[in-house]
Amino acid sequence: MTDPAPLLEESAAREAIVEVGRRLWQRQYVSANDGNVSVRIDADRILCTPTMTSKGWMEPSDLAIVRIADGEVLDRGTGRGPSSEVRLHLGVYRERPDIGAVVHAHPMHATAFAIRGEALTALLMPESVVALPRVPLARYATPSTDAVPESIHPFVRTDRACLLEQHGAIAWDTDLESAYLTMERIEYSAQITLLLRQLGGVRELDADQVAAIVERFGLGPLPATSLEG
Ligand SMILES: [Zn+2]
């Protein structure tokens, strides 16, 4: 879990971030200039999307390079400099040397749950058990302060994503594609939970069904259901 992240060449990482930004925007996971994406390019540095820029319209050269240890901007790129929300990303990289990418977005349905202050915990489908058994809720923190990374600290080692109260969602993983796909899964879980409630109520897998999935896929113990940091 703490092995260093497998890394992309910097130029490939730039292209990958631009592509993920385009997908986030096309899927309406970010509006206006919201959201940010980063990728670790070595043990000490990350590439980060620029502030005040639509993630649907970035150029590879727009990305900034930031030092993980102290947040110093090493290269502003041709964009507007790194997002102030990069602190959120740095908190993850500092604690998890195995993490290679972080995706933060405001997907509509997931953000509605975040604003309500409600974690996504229902085990609705086998995929929920295997890929994302819970999306905990990190308590509200004022943007661009150290309280933001502190708010997600309870989940950085145990989970691969969380909701940010009154704000949005964040996902982290060894590689960018995996972190992005987790964001898709979060939004899907939020959307289907809402639809089920409109249909009359959520219907979860029962304990025996969950146990059989855990056994079949060789999963470790599922995270505890305590979901508040
Ligand atoms: Zn945000």
Short mmCIF file of C-alpha atoms and ligand atoms in Angstrom, two decimals:
data_model
loop_
_atom_site.label_atom_id
_atom_site.label_comp_id
_atom_site.label_asym_id
_atom_site.label_seq_id
_atom_site.Cartn_x
_atom_site.Cartn_y
_atom_site.Cartn_z
CA MET A 1 0.00 0.00 0.00
CA THR A 2 2.91 2.32 0.54
CA ASP A 3 5.04 1.34 -2.46
CA PRO A 4 5.78 4.39 -4.62
CA ALA A 5 3.19 5.11 -7.28
CA PRO A 6 3.98 3.88 -10.82
CA LEU A 7 4.49 7.10 -12.73
CA LEU A 8 3.77 8.34 -16.23
CA GLU A 9 6.31 10.35 -18.18
CA GLU A 10 5.58 14.04 -17.61
CA SER A 11 4.40 14.65 -21.17
CA ALA A 12 2.06 11.65 -21.00
CA ALA A 13 0.77 12.84 -17.63
CA ARG A 14 0.00 16.27 -19.10
CA GLU A 15 -1.99 14.72 -21.94
CA ALA A 16 -3.82 12.42 -19.54
CA ILE A 17 -4.85 15.30 -17.27
CA VAL A 18 -6.18 17.31 -20.21
CA GLU A 19 -8.20 14.29 -21.35
CA VAL A 20 -9.64 13.67 -17.88
CA GLY A 21 -10.51 17.36 -17.58
CA ARG A 22 -12.39 17.12 -20.86
CA ARG A 23 -14.33 14.07 -19.62
CA LEU A 24 -15.17 15.71 -16.29
CA TRP A 25 -16.56 18.71 -18.14
CA GLN A 26 -18.42 16.70 -20.77
CA ARG A 27 -20.09 14.55 -18.11
CA GLN A 28 -21.05 17.70 -16.19
CA TYR A 29 -18.99 16.73 -13.17
CA VAL A 30 -17.63 20.28 -13.11
CA SER A 31 -19.30 23.54 -14.04
CA ALA A 32 -17.61 26.81 -14.98
CA ASN A 33 -14.04 26.65 -13.62
CA ASP A 34 -14.75 24.14 -10.85
CA GLY A 35 -12.76 21.04 -10.03
CA ASN A 36 -9.09 20.14 -10.27
CA VAL A 37 -6.90 17.22 -11.20
CA SER A 38 -3.32 16.35 -10.26
CA VAL A 39 -0.81 13.63 -11.09
CA ARG A 40 2.42 12.79 -9.29
CA ILE A 41 5.39 13.03 -11.66
CA ASP A 42 8.05 11.94 -9.14
CA ALA A 43 8.46 11.45 -5.42
CA ASP A 44 8.51 15.21 -4.79
CA ARG A 45 6.36 16.91 -7.44
CA ILE A 46 2.88 16.92 -8.95
CA LEU A 47 1.32 18.35 -12.06
CA CYS A 48 -1.84 20.33 -11.22
CA THR A 49 -4.63 21.93 -13.23
CA PRO A 50 -4.74 25.75 -13.34
CA THR A 51 -7.07 27.96 -11.35
CA MET A 52 -9.91 29.92 -12.99
CA THR A 53 -9.87 27.67 -16.06
CA SER A 54 -12.53 25.36 -17.46
CA LYS A 55 -11.32 21.78 -17.19
CA GLY A 56 -12.89 21.13 -20.59
CA TRP A 57 -10.54 23.48 -22.41
CA MET A 58 -7.04 23.03 -21.07
CA GLU A 59 -3.78 22.75 -22.96
CA PRO A 60 -1.00 20.45 -21.68
CA SER A 61 1.28 23.46 -21.17
CA ASP A 62 -1.30 25.15 -18.88
CA LEU A 63 -0.56 22.77 -16.01
CA ALA A 64 1.52 23.89 -13.04
CA ILE A 65 4.17 21.91 -11.17
CA VAL A 66 3.95 22.03 -7.38
CA ARG A 67 6.28 20.59 -4.75
CA ILE A 68 4.50 18.12 -2.52
CA ALA A 69 6.40 18.84 0.68
CA ASP A 70 5.62 22.56 1.01
CA GLY A 71 3.23 23.44 -1.81
CA GLU A 72 5.75 25.71 -3.53
CA VAL A 73 4.89 26.44 -7.15
CA LEU A 74 7.93 25.30 -9.16
CA ASP A 75 6.46 26.07 -12.58
CA ARG A 76 3.26 28.06 -13.22
CA GLY A 77 2.98 26.77 -16.78
CA THR A 78 1.16 28.85 -19.38
CA GLY A 79 -2.05 28.85 -17.33
CA ARG A 80 -3.09 30.91 -14.34
CA GLY A 81 -1.11 29.02 -11.74
CA PRO A 82 -2.27 26.09 -9.64
CA SER A 83 -5.69 25.91 -8.07
CA SER A 84 -5.87 27.01 -4.44
CA GLU A 85 -7.55 23.65 -3.83
CA VAL A 86 -4.20 21.98 -4.52
CA ARG A 87 -3.85 21.81 -0.71
CA LEU A 88 -6.49 19.13 -0.73
CA HIS A 89 -4.41 17.10 -3.17
CA LEU A 90 -1.13 17.66 -1.33
CA GLY A 91 -2.64 16.29 1.86
CA VAL A 92 -3.28 12.99 0.08
CA TYR A 93 0.15 12.78 -1.58
CA ARG A 94 2.00 13.55 1.64
CA GLU A 95 0.26 10.77 3.48
CA ARG A 96 0.23 8.18 0.68
CA PRO A 97 3.43 7.74 -1.38
CA ASP A 98 1.58 5.03 -3.33
CA ILE A 99 -0.95 7.56 -4.64
CA GLY A 100 -0.31 8.79 -8.17
CA ALA A 101 -3.39 10.90 -8.94
CA VAL A 102 -6.18 12.93 -7.33
CA VAL A 103 -9.44 14.05 -8.95
CA HIS A 104 -11.72 16.64 -7.33
CA ALA A 105 -15.05 17.53 -8.91
CA HIS A 106 -18.60 18.68 -8.14
CA PRO A 107 -20.80 16.06 -9.82
CA MET A 108 -24.44 17.12 -9.52
CA HIS A 109 -25.94 14.22 -7.56
CA ALA A 110 -22.90 13.46 -5.42
CA THR A 111 -22.68 17.14 -4.52
CA ALA A 112 -26.37 17.14 -3.56
CA PHE A 113 -25.60 14.38 -1.03
CA ALA A 114 -22.54 16.31 0.13
CA ILE A 115 -24.63 19.43 0.68
CA ARG A 116 -27.19 17.43 2.60
CA GLY A 117 -24.33 16.08 4.70
CA GLU A 118 -25.06 12.47 3.84
CA ALA A 119 -22.46 9.78 3.05
CA LEU A 120 -23.13 7.14 0.38
CA THR A 121 -23.13 3.83 2.20
CA ALA A 122 -25.75 1.55 0.68
CA LEU A 123 -24.47 -1.71 -0.82
CA LEU A 124 -26.82 -1.67 -3.79
CA MET A 125 -25.03 -3.84 -6.35
CA PRO A 126 -22.13 -6.31 -6.46
CA GLU A 127 -20.00 -3.53 -7.94
CA SER A 128 -20.65 -1.44 -4.83
CA VAL A 129 -19.17 -4.16 -2.64
CA VAL A 130 -16.19 -4.87 -4.88
CA ALA A 131 -15.19 -1.41 -6.06
CA LEU A 132 -16.54 1.22 -3.71
CA PRO A 133 -18.21 -0.08 -0.55
CA ARG A 134 -18.66 3.36 0.91
CA VAL A 135 -18.13 7.03 0.15
CA PRO A 136 -17.68 8.67 3.55
CA LEU A 137 -18.37 12.31 4.29
CA ALA A 138 -15.56 14.68 5.25
CA ARG A 139 -16.80 17.48 7.46
CA TYR A 140 -17.02 21.01 6.05
CA ALA A 141 -13.85 23.08 5.93
CA THR A 142 -13.24 26.59 4.63
CA PRO A 143 -11.77 26.36 1.11
CA SER A 144 -8.05 27.02 0.65
CA THR A 145 -7.25 26.54 4.35
CA ASP A 146 -5.35 23.78 6.12
CA ALA A 147 -8.68 22.65 7.53
CA VAL A 148 -9.50 21.16 4.11
CA PRO A 149 -6.75 18.50 4.03
CA GLU A 150 -7.41 17.88 7.73
CA SER A 151 -11.07 17.19 6.94
CA ILE A 152 -10.25 14.27 4.65
CA HIS A 153 -7.41 12.93 6.80
CA PRO A 154 -9.61 10.29 8.52
CA PHE A 155 -10.24 8.60 5.18
CA VAL A 156 -7.00 8.97 3.21
CA ARG A 157 -5.57 5.62 4.32
CA THR A 158 -8.77 3.61 4.54
CA ASP A 159 -10.72 4.77 1.48
CA ARG A 160 -10.20 5.84 -2.13
CA ALA A 161 -12.69 8.71 -2.14
CA CYS A 162 -14.97 10.84 0.01
CA LEU A 163 -17.63 13.48 -0.24
CA LEU A 164 -16.73 16.99 0.94
CA GLU A 165 -19.55 18.47 2.96
CA GLN A 166 -21.26 21.47 1.28
CA HIS A 167 -18.76 21.16 -1.56
CA GLY A 168 -18.25 18.10 -3.81
CA ALA A 169 -16.24 14.90 -4.04
CA ILE A 170 -12.61 13.78 -4.23
CA ALA A 171 -11.03 10.52 -5.37
CA TRP A 172 -7.42 9.31 -5.17
CA ASP A 173 -5.68 6.24 -6.55
CA THR A 174 -2.40 4.86 -7.84
CA ASP A 175 -3.15 6.16 -11.35
CA LEU A 176 -5.29 8.85 -12.95
CA GLU A 177 -7.66 6.56 -14.82
CA SER A 178 -8.57 4.72 -11.62
CA ALA A 179 -9.18 7.96 -9.70
CA TYR A 180 -11.32 9.30 -12.53
CA LEU A 181 -13.34 6.07 -12.75
CA THR A 182 -13.98 6.25 -9.01
CA MET A 183 -15.46 9.71 -9.56
CA GLU A 184 -17.79 8.20 -12.18
CA ARG A 185 -18.77 5.48 -9.70
CA ILE A 186 -19.45 8.01 -6.94
CA GLU A 187 -21.78 10.00 -9.16
CA TYR A 188 -23.52 6.84 -10.40
CA SER A 189 -24.05 5.70 -6.80
CA ALA A 190 -25.49 9.07 -5.84
CA GLN A 191 -27.77 9.20 -8.86
CA ILE A 192 -29.12 5.68 -8.42
CA THR A 193 -29.63 6.19 -4.68
CA LEU A 194 -31.73 9.24 -5.47
CA LEU A 195 -33.74 7.33 -8.11
CA LEU A 196 -34.39 4.46 -5.70
CA ARG A 197 -35.68 6.85 -3.10
CA GLN A 198 -38.05 8.29 -5.70
CA LEU A 199 -39.19 4.74 -6.53
CA GLY A 200 -40.10 4.12 -2.91
CA GLY A 201 -36.86 3.23 -1.17
CA VAL A 202 -33.34 1.86 -1.38
CA ARG A 203 -33.04 -1.94 -1.44
CA GLU A 204 -29.64 -3.20 -0.35
CA LEU A 205 -27.92 -6.53 -0.84
CA ASP A 206 -28.49 -8.66 2.26
CA ALA A 207 -25.70 -9.83 4.53
CA ASP A 208 -25.47 -13.29 2.93
CA GLN A 209 -25.26 -11.81 -0.55
CA VAL A 210 -22.51 -9.43 0.57
CA ALA A 211 -20.59 -12.25 2.30
CA ALA A 212 -20.73 -14.37 -0.87
CA ILE A 213 -19.35 -11.50 -2.96
CA VAL A 214 -16.57 -10.88 -0.44
CA GLU A 215 -15.64 -14.57 -0.59
CA ARG A 216 -15.91 -14.89 -4.38
CA PHE A 217 -13.70 -11.87 -5.03
CA GLY A 218 -11.30 -12.49 -2.15
CA LEU A 219 -12.00 -9.10 -0.57
CA GLY A 220 -10.67 -8.13 2.82
CA PRO A 221 -12.97 -6.88 5.56
CA LEU A 222 -15.21 -4.08 4.31
CA PRO A 223 -14.64 -0.63 5.85
CA ALA A 224 -16.52 0.08 9.03
CA THR A 225 -19.82 1.85 8.70
CA SER A 226 -18.61 4.74 10.83
CA LEU A 227 -18.55 7.39 8.17
CA GLU A 228 -17.85 10.71 9.75
CA GLY A 229 -14.44 12.20 10.20
ZN ZN B 1 -14.19 22.23 -5.30
#
